[in-house]
Amino acid sequence: MTDLAAIPARPPQPRRYHGVNWEGVKTLYLKEVRRFWKVGAQTVAAPVVTTLLYMMVFVVALQGARPPLHGTPFAEFVAPGLIMMAMLNNAFANASSSLIQAKIMGTATDFLTPPLTPLELTIGFSLGAATRGLAVGLVTAVCVLPFARLGVTNVLAIVWFALAASLMMGTLGVFAGLWSEKFDHLAAVQNFVVMPMTFLSGAFYLVERLPEPFATISHFNPFFYLIDGFRYGFIGQAESNLAVGVGMSGALTAGLFAACWAVFRSGWRLKS
């Protein structure tokens, strides 16, 4: 008869998952979605109000003083750019704020302790951020309809550039949140990188009308291709080469995703 006392006790072993821990990814994703949805007045309603104020200033206050751009009324031209701006800023803010808060408050162990690989962490945080960007974009689009009669010329362009923009800024937000050690670092990225690139992307004007070298420099701004491609889906006109925009957005999203995976894997500024 086996003597149970003679069998050495072993500590409990972590549960092993074969392949991707989809249950863990789903849990992290839902946690990120519920986190911003719980304060929807701040994370969803506030950006919509900001966009409507822009519409009031640029469209209603001017009362048709701005001439059509390439035959498109100014309201219809600027509305897609404002919707895309809301998606870009909010997708970035969701992931970056979540990670910097976890690091400063010491709650990063909540997602580092569970059996989640660097790939799964990257997927969960990126998709959560992209969901906020898309949700804000959808609500904003509905709210600007009284000011701009938006039609749909190319559904694929709208869907692609909306998804690409949300995922790209979501992964950028993840990387910025991992890199930042305090809120000042995150604010620097927002104020000196994201905001200038957003406002200098042709959301309110035709880039081709800028004097040189600013017109040429604008073509190196990825936000210009995102906004121009998204606008093309509504008005059927584009300043940029759409193929370049599709390839650029896909490549940047993949590159940022790989960078986030590498940082999670190394634990840089996260486990120290």
CSV table of C-alpha atoms in Angstrom, one decimal:
chain,number,residue,atom,x,y,z
A,1,MET,CA,0.0,0.0,0.0
A,2,THR,CA,1.4,3.4,-1.0
A,3,ASP,CA,2.4,5.6,1.9
A,4,LEU,CA,0.9,9.0,0.9
A,5,ALA,CA,3.1,10.8,3.5
A,6,ALA,CA,6.2,9.6,1.6
A,7,ILE,CA,5.1,11.3,-1.7
A,8,PRO,CA,6.7,14.7,-1.8
A,9,ALA,CA,4.2,17.6,-2.1
A,10,ARG,CA,4.5,19.6,-5.3
A,11,PRO,CA,3.3,23.2,-5.6
A,12,PRO,CA,0.3,23.8,-7.8
A,13,GLN,CA,1.2,24.0,-11.5
A,14,PRO,CA,-0.1,26.7,-13.8
A,15,ARG,CA,-2.8,25.7,-16.2
A,16,ARG,CA,-1.3,24.9,-19.6
A,17,TYR,CA,-3.1,26.1,-22.7
A,18,HIS,CA,-2.5,24.6,-26.1
A,19,GLY,CA,-2.2,27.4,-28.8
A,20,VAL,CA,-3.8,30.8,-28.0
A,21,ASN,CA,-5.5,31.3,-24.7
A,22,TRP,CA,-8.6,32.7,-26.3
A,23,GLU,CA,-10.6,32.8,-23.0
A,24,GLY,CA,-7.9,34.9,-21.5
A,25,VAL,CA,-7.8,37.2,-24.5
A,26,LYS,CA,-11.6,37.6,-24.4
A,27,THR,CA,-11.5,38.4,-20.7
A,28,LEU,CA,-8.8,41.1,-21.1
A,29,TYR,CA,-10.6,42.5,-24.1
A,30,LEU,CA,-13.9,42.7,-22.2
A,31,LYS,CA,-12.1,44.3,-19.3
A,32,GLU,CA,-10.8,47.0,-21.5
A,33,VAL,CA,-14.2,47.6,-23.2
A,34,ARG,CA,-16.0,47.7,-19.9
A,35,ARG,CA,-13.4,50.1,-18.4
A,36,PHE,CA,-14.1,52.8,-21.0
A,37,TRP,CA,-17.8,52.0,-21.3
A,38,LYS,CA,-18.3,52.4,-17.5
A,39,VAL,CA,-17.4,56.1,-17.9
A,40,GLY,CA,-19.1,56.6,-21.3
A,41,ALA,CA,-19.9,60.2,-20.6
A,42,GLN,CA,-16.1,60.9,-20.6
A,43,THR,CA,-14.8,58.4,-23.1
A,44,VAL,CA,-17.6,58.5,-25.7
A,45,ALA,CA,-19.9,61.4,-25.2
A,46,ALA,CA,-17.2,64.0,-24.6
A,47,PRO,CA,-15.4,63.4,-27.9
A,48,VAL,CA,-18.7,63.6,-29.8
A,49,VAL,CA,-19.4,67.0,-28.2
A,50,THR,CA,-15.9,68.2,-29.2
A,51,THR,CA,-16.5,67.1,-32.8
A,52,LEU,CA,-19.9,68.9,-32.9
A,53,LEU,CA,-18.2,72.0,-31.6
A,54,TYR,CA,-15.8,71.8,-34.5
A,55,MET,CA,-18.8,71.4,-36.9
A,56,MET,CA,-20.4,74.5,-35.3
A,57,VAL,CA,-17.3,76.6,-35.8
A,58,PHE,CA,-16.3,75.4,-39.3
A,59,VAL,CA,-19.7,74.9,-40.8
A,60,VAL,CA,-22.6,76.5,-39.0
A,61,ALA,CA,-20.8,79.7,-38.0
A,62,LEU,CA,-19.4,80.3,-41.5
A,63,GLN,CA,-22.8,79.7,-43.1
A,64,GLY,CA,-21.5,78.7,-46.5
A,65,ALA,CA,-18.7,81.2,-46.6
A,66,ARG,CA,-16.3,78.5,-47.4
A,67,PRO,CA,-16.4,77.5,-51.1
A,68,PRO,CA,-16.8,73.9,-52.1
A,69,LEU,CA,-13.6,71.8,-52.3
A,70,HIS,CA,-13.4,69.9,-55.7
A,71,GLY,CA,-17.1,70.4,-56.0
A,72,THR,CA,-17.9,69.0,-52.5
A,73,PRO,CA,-19.7,71.2,-50.0
A,74,PHE,CA,-17.4,72.1,-47.1
A,75,ALA,CA,-19.6,70.4,-44.5
A,76,GLU,CA,-19.4,67.1,-46.4
A,77,PHE,CA,-15.7,67.5,-46.9
A,78,VAL,CA,-14.8,68.2,-43.3
A,79,ALA,CA,-17.2,65.8,-41.6
A,80,PRO,CA,-15.3,62.5,-42.4
A,81,GLY,CA,-12.0,64.1,-41.3
A,82,LEU,CA,-13.6,65.0,-37.9
A,83,ILE,CA,-15.0,61.5,-37.5
A,84,MET,CA,-11.5,60.0,-38.3
A,85,MET,CA,-9.8,62.5,-35.8
A,86,ALA,CA,-12.2,61.3,-33.1
A,87,MET,CA,-11.3,57.6,-33.8
A,88,LEU,CA,-7.6,58.3,-33.9
A,89,ASN,CA,-7.4,60.2,-30.6
A,90,ASN,CA,-9.7,57.9,-28.7
A,91,ALA,CA,-8.1,54.6,-29.8
A,92,PHE,CA,-4.8,56.0,-28.7
A,93,ALA,CA,-6.1,57.3,-25.4
A,94,ASN,CA,-7.8,54.0,-24.4
A,95,ALA,CA,-4.7,51.7,-24.4
A,96,SER,CA,-2.2,54.3,-23.3
A,97,SER,CA,-4.2,55.5,-20.3
A,98,SER,CA,-5.0,51.9,-19.3
A,99,LEU,CA,-1.4,50.8,-19.2
A,100,ILE,CA,0.0,53.9,-17.6
A,101,GLN,CA,-2.6,53.8,-14.9
A,102,ALA,CA,-1.8,50.1,-14.2
A,103,LYS,CA,1.9,50.9,-14.0
A,104,ILE,CA,1.6,53.9,-11.7
A,105,MET,CA,-1.1,52.3,-9.4
A,106,GLY,CA,0.8,49.0,-9.3
A,107,THR,CA,-2.0,46.9,-10.8
A,108,ALA,CA,0.0,45.7,-13.8
A,109,THR,CA,0.1,42.3,-12.0
A,110,ASP,CA,-3.6,41.9,-12.8
A,111,PHE,CA,-2.7,41.1,-16.4
A,112,LEU,CA,0.9,39.9,-16.0
A,113,THR,CA,0.1,37.1,-13.5
A,114,PRO,CA,-2.6,35.3,-15.5
A,115,PRO,CA,-1.4,32.8,-18.2
A,116,LEU,CA,-1.3,35.3,-21.0
A,117,THR,CA,1.5,35.4,-23.5
A,118,PRO,CA,2.9,38.7,-24.9
A,119,LEU,CA,1.0,38.0,-28.1
A,120,GLU,CA,-2.3,37.6,-26.2
A,121,LEU,CA,-1.7,40.7,-24.2
A,122,THR,CA,-1.0,42.7,-27.3
A,123,ILE,CA,-4.2,41.4,-29.0
A,124,GLY,CA,-6.4,42.1,-25.9
A,125,PHE,CA,-5.2,45.7,-25.4
A,126,SER,CA,-5.1,46.6,-29.1
A,127,LEU,CA,-8.6,45.2,-29.8
A,128,GLY,CA,-10.0,47.0,-26.7
A,129,ALA,CA,-8.6,50.3,-27.9
A,130,ALA,CA,-9.8,49.8,-31.5
A,131,THR,CA,-13.3,49.1,-30.1
A,132,ARG,CA,-13.4,52.4,-28.4
A,133,GLY,CA,-12.2,54.2,-31.5
A,134,LEU,CA,-14.8,52.5,-33.7
A,135,ALA,CA,-17.6,53.2,-31.1
A,136,VAL,CA,-16.7,56.9,-30.9
A,137,GLY,CA,-16.5,57.1,-34.7
A,138,LEU,CA,-19.9,55.5,-35.1
A,139,VAL,CA,-21.6,57.7,-32.6
A,140,THR,CA,-19.9,60.8,-34.0
A,141,ALA,CA,-21.0,59.9,-37.6
A,142,VAL,CA,-24.6,59.7,-36.4
A,143,CYS,CA,-24.4,63.0,-34.6
A,144,VAL,CA,-22.9,65.0,-37.5
A,145,LEU,CA,-25.6,63.9,-39.9
A,146,PRO,CA,-27.8,67.0,-39.2
A,147,PHE,CA,-24.9,69.2,-40.2
A,148,ALA,CA,-23.6,67.2,-43.2
A,149,ARG,CA,-25.4,65.0,-45.7
A,150,LEU,CA,-23.0,62.2,-45.9
A,151,GLY,CA,-23.4,59.7,-48.6
A,152,VAL,CA,-21.6,56.3,-49.1
A,153,THR,CA,-19.6,55.9,-52.2
A,154,ASN,CA,-17.3,53.0,-51.2
A,155,VAL,CA,-18.1,50.9,-48.2
A,156,LEU,CA,-14.9,48.9,-48.4
A,157,ALA,CA,-12.8,52.1,-48.1
A,158,ILE,CA,-14.8,53.3,-45.1
A,159,VAL,CA,-14.5,49.9,-43.3
A,160,TRP,CA,-10.8,49.4,-44.1
A,161,PHE,CA,-9.5,52.8,-43.1
A,162,ALA,CA,-11.7,52.9,-40.0
A,163,LEU,CA,-10.4,49.5,-38.9
A,164,ALA,CA,-6.8,50.3,-39.9
A,165,ALA,CA,-6.9,53.7,-38.1
A,166,SER,CA,-8.4,52.3,-34.9
A,167,LEU,CA,-6.0,49.3,-34.8
A,168,MET,CA,-2.9,51.4,-35.7
A,169,MET,CA,-3.6,54.0,-33.0
A,170,GLY,CA,-4.6,51.2,-30.6
A,171,THR,CA,-1.2,49.6,-31.0
A,172,LEU,CA,0.5,53.0,-30.8
A,173,GLY,CA,-1.3,53.6,-27.6
A,174,VAL,CA,-0.1,50.3,-26.2
A,175,PHE,CA,3.5,51.1,-27.1
A,176,ALA,CA,3.2,54.6,-25.7
A,177,GLY,CA,1.7,53.3,-22.5
A,178,LEU,CA,4.5,50.7,-22.1
A,179,TRP,CA,7.2,53.3,-22.8
A,180,SER,CA,5.8,56.0,-20.5
A,181,GLU,CA,6.9,56.1,-16.9
A,182,LYS,CA,4.6,58.9,-15.8
A,183,PHE,CA,1.6,60.9,-17.2
A,184,ASP,CA,3.9,63.6,-18.4
A,185,HIS,CA,5.6,61.2,-20.8
A,186,LEU,CA,2.2,60.2,-22.2
A,187,ALA,CA,1.1,63.8,-22.5
A,188,ALA,CA,4.2,64.6,-24.4
A,189,VAL,CA,3.4,61.9,-27.0
A,190,GLN,CA,-0.2,63.2,-27.3
A,191,ASN,CA,0.7,66.9,-27.5
A,192,PHE,CA,3.9,66.7,-29.7
A,193,VAL,CA,3.2,63.7,-31.9
A,194,VAL,CA,-0.4,62.7,-32.2
A,195,MET,CA,-2.1,66.1,-32.1
A,196,PRO,CA,0.2,67.8,-34.6
A,197,MET,CA,0.0,64.9,-37.0
A,198,THR,CA,-3.8,65.0,-36.7
A,199,PHE,CA,-4.3,68.7,-37.4
A,200,LEU,CA,-1.7,68.7,-40.2
A,201,SER,CA,-3.3,65.8,-42.0
A,202,GLY,CA,-5.7,67.6,-44.4
A,203,ALA,CA,-8.8,67.2,-42.2
A,204,PHE,CA,-9.9,70.8,-42.8
A,205,TYR,CA,-8.2,71.7,-46.1
A,206,LEU,CA,-6.8,70.3,-49.4
A,207,VAL,CA,-3.2,69.4,-48.9
A,208,GLU,CA,-2.5,70.2,-52.6
A,209,ARG,CA,-3.2,73.9,-51.8
A,210,LEU,CA,-0.4,74.1,-49.2
A,211,PRO,CA,2.8,75.8,-50.3
A,212,GLU,CA,6.0,73.8,-50.7
A,213,PRO,CA,7.6,72.1,-48.9
A,214,PHE,CA,4.6,71.6,-46.6
A,215,ALA,CA,2.5,69.9,-49.3
A,216,THR,CA,5.3,67.3,-49.9
A,217,ILE,CA,5.9,66.9,-46.2
A,218,SER,CA,2.2,66.2,-45.6
A,219,HIS,CA,2.4,63.1,-47.9
A,220,PHE,CA,4.7,61.6,-45.3
A,221,ASN,CA,2.1,61.9,-42.6
A,222,PRO,CA,0.2,58.6,-42.2
A,223,PHE,CA,-2.8,60.4,-40.8
A,224,PHE,CA,-3.2,62.1,-44.2
A,225,TYR,CA,-3.7,58.8,-46.0
A,226,LEU,CA,-6.1,57.5,-43.3
A,227,ILE,CA,-8.3,60.6,-43.4
A,228,ASP,CA,-8.1,61.0,-47.2
A,229,GLY,CA,-9.0,57.3,-47.7
A,230,PHE,CA,-11.8,57.4,-45.2
A,231,ARG,CA,-13.2,60.6,-46.8
A,232,TYR,CA,-13.0,58.9,-50.2
A,233,GLY,CA,-15.5,56.3,-49.0
A,234,PHE,CA,-18.0,59.1,-48.5
A,235,ILE,CA,-17.4,61.6,-51.3
A,236,GLY,CA,-15.7,59.5,-53.9
A,237,GLN,CA,-12.7,61.8,-54.3
A,238,ALA,CA,-9.2,61.4,-53.0
A,239,GLU,CA,-6.0,63.5,-53.0
A,240,SER,CA,-3.7,60.5,-52.3
A,241,ASN,CA,-3.1,57.2,-54.0
A,242,LEU,CA,-5.5,54.8,-52.2
A,243,ALA,CA,-3.2,51.8,-52.8
A,244,VAL,CA,-0.4,53.6,-51.0
A,245,GLY,CA,-2.8,54.4,-48.1
A,246,VAL,CA,-3.9,50.8,-47.8
A,247,GLY,CA,-0.4,49.4,-47.9
A,248,MET,CA,1.0,52.1,-45.5
A,249,SER,CA,-1.8,51.6,-43.0
A,250,GLY,CA,-1.4,47.8,-43.0
A,251,ALA,CA,2.4,47.9,-42.8
A,252,LEU,CA,2.4,50.5,-39.9
A,253,THR,CA,-0.2,48.5,-38.0
A,254,ALA,CA,1.7,45.3,-38.4
A,255,GLY,CA,5.0,47.0,-37.4
A,256,LEU,CA,3.5,48.6,-34.3
A,257,PHE,CA,1.9,45.3,-33.3
A,258,ALA,CA,5.2,43.6,-33.5
A,259,ALA,CA,6.9,46.3,-31.5
A,260,CYS,CA,4.2,46.0,-28.7
A,261,TRP,CA,4.7,42.2,-28.7
A,262,ALA,CA,8.5,42.6,-28.3
A,263,VAL,CA,8.1,45.1,-25.4
A,264,PHE,CA,5.6,42.8,-23.6
A,265,ARG,CA,8.0,39.9,-24.2
A,266,SER,CA,11.0,41.7,-22.8
A,267,GLY,CA,9.1,43.3,-19.9
A,268,TRP,CA,10.8,46.6,-20.6
A,269,ARG,CA,9.5,49.3,-18.2
A,270,LEU,CA,6.8,46.9,-17.1
A,271,LYS,CA,8.4,44.3,-14.8
A,272,SER,CA,11.2,46.3,-13.3
